[in-house]
Amino acid sequence: MAGNWKMYKTPAETRAFFEAFRPLVAAAGHCEIVICPPFPDLAVAVDSARGTSIQVGAQNLYWAKEGAFTGEVSGPMIRAAGATHVIVGHSERRQYFGETDETVLKRTVAALDAGLTPIVCVGELLEHREAGRTEAVLCQQCLHGIHGLDERQFAQIVIAYEPVWAIGTGKTATPEIAADAHAVIRREMGNRYGTGAAADIRILYGGSVKPDNVKSLMAQDDIDGVLVGGASLDAKSFATIVNFPS
Ligand code: 13P
């Protein structure tokens, strides 16, 4: 169960979140919990999560280890800050910052080289869905992105399916729509890496996940977790999502 805070919260707000959140998920042994705050909050988040099972991730990375790349942050830097995960290829990066399937692959490899677990995002736009091209778009994104990984690398990633039309819109994909897309992605992964490896990979759903819809999403076989934006900013609401079985 992963939270993507996007460009929200200061270090002080991060500390306050963890103070409220920690006790609420202290008994959650059924899942991994990852919180992905903005870069300036990473150190505070890692510090606040110490002694708990909560893990911390970044939201992006650059593929070089270091160098003259003003404004960029590398995998080894994120790892050294104590984070364990990093989101790669979020649709907002693709839409606003020129991310392509090729750069997604470079960042994914860089994350793995740094010892981070990449959460690699794929998903179609509304116009793709309306044109009946969802499956084709997902396959393209897999083909040009994730499929560049070798078997060993593939086994270490997490995939997130986020239909762009469901992000921040309050329009969740129905559990059936999400499950269909997850099945397409798993099938594509099976074609490339074998059905065993594809069955083992975790695929998260993201897009307007809320306390009141998480159960029905998680009831789908192919949905292994969720990547939550807005509802992860509030300790109570994200804890309710994490604790969905109870
Ligand atoms: P919302 O949960 O706010 O729709 O955002 C989803 C998302 O983009 C998570 O990465």
XYZ file of N, CA and C and ligand atoms in Angstrom, residues 4 6 90 92 162 166-168 206-209 227-230, ligand 1:
58
model
N 1.564 8.301 -2.616
C 2.332 9.262 -3.412
C 1.846 10.649 -3.016
N 2.951 13.450 -4.012
C 3.102 14.469 -5.065
C 3.768 15.710 -4.461
N 5.646 8.170 -13.473
C 4.272 8.573 -13.143
C 3.699 9.390 -14.303
N 2.117 12.018 -14.398
C 2.363 13.473 -14.307
C 3.764 13.809 -14.801
N -2.065 3.039 -13.509
C -2.819 4.239 -13.154
C -3.457 4.821 -14.415
N -8.404 8.649 -14.225
C -8.887 8.379 -12.860
C -8.031 9.057 -11.793
N -6.992 9.776 -12.217
C -6.074 10.375 -11.245
C -6.565 11.751 -10.826
N -6.841 11.899 -9.532
C -7.227 13.191 -8.986
C -8.587 13.677 -9.477
N -3.725 2.543 -9.139
C -3.756 3.927 -8.654
C -4.742 4.761 -9.437
N -5.425 5.665 -8.757
C -6.393 6.553 -9.402
C -7.628 6.668 -8.532
N -7.695 7.752 -7.724
C -8.845 8.004 -6.853
C -9.166 6.842 -5.910
N -8.130 6.197 -5.392
C -8.361 5.184 -4.353
C -8.704 5.909 -3.059
N -1.723 2.443 -5.171
C -0.857 3.619 -5.120
C -1.793 4.818 -4.989
N -1.730 5.448 -3.821
C -2.749 6.416 -3.440
C -2.184 7.823 -3.456
N -2.866 8.747 -4.128
C -2.450 10.144 -4.126
C -3.135 10.903 -3.002
N -4.164 11.659 -3.349
C -4.843 12.554 -2.410
C -5.168 11.940 -1.052
P -5.207 10.211 -6.661
O -5.314 9.097 -5.653
O -5.155 11.572 -6.019
O -6.204 10.073 -7.755
O -3.755 10.053 -7.357
C -3.378 8.816 -7.840
C -1.935 8.857 -8.179
O -1.537 9.527 -9.119
C -1.002 8.102 -7.338
O 0.269 8.040 -7.902
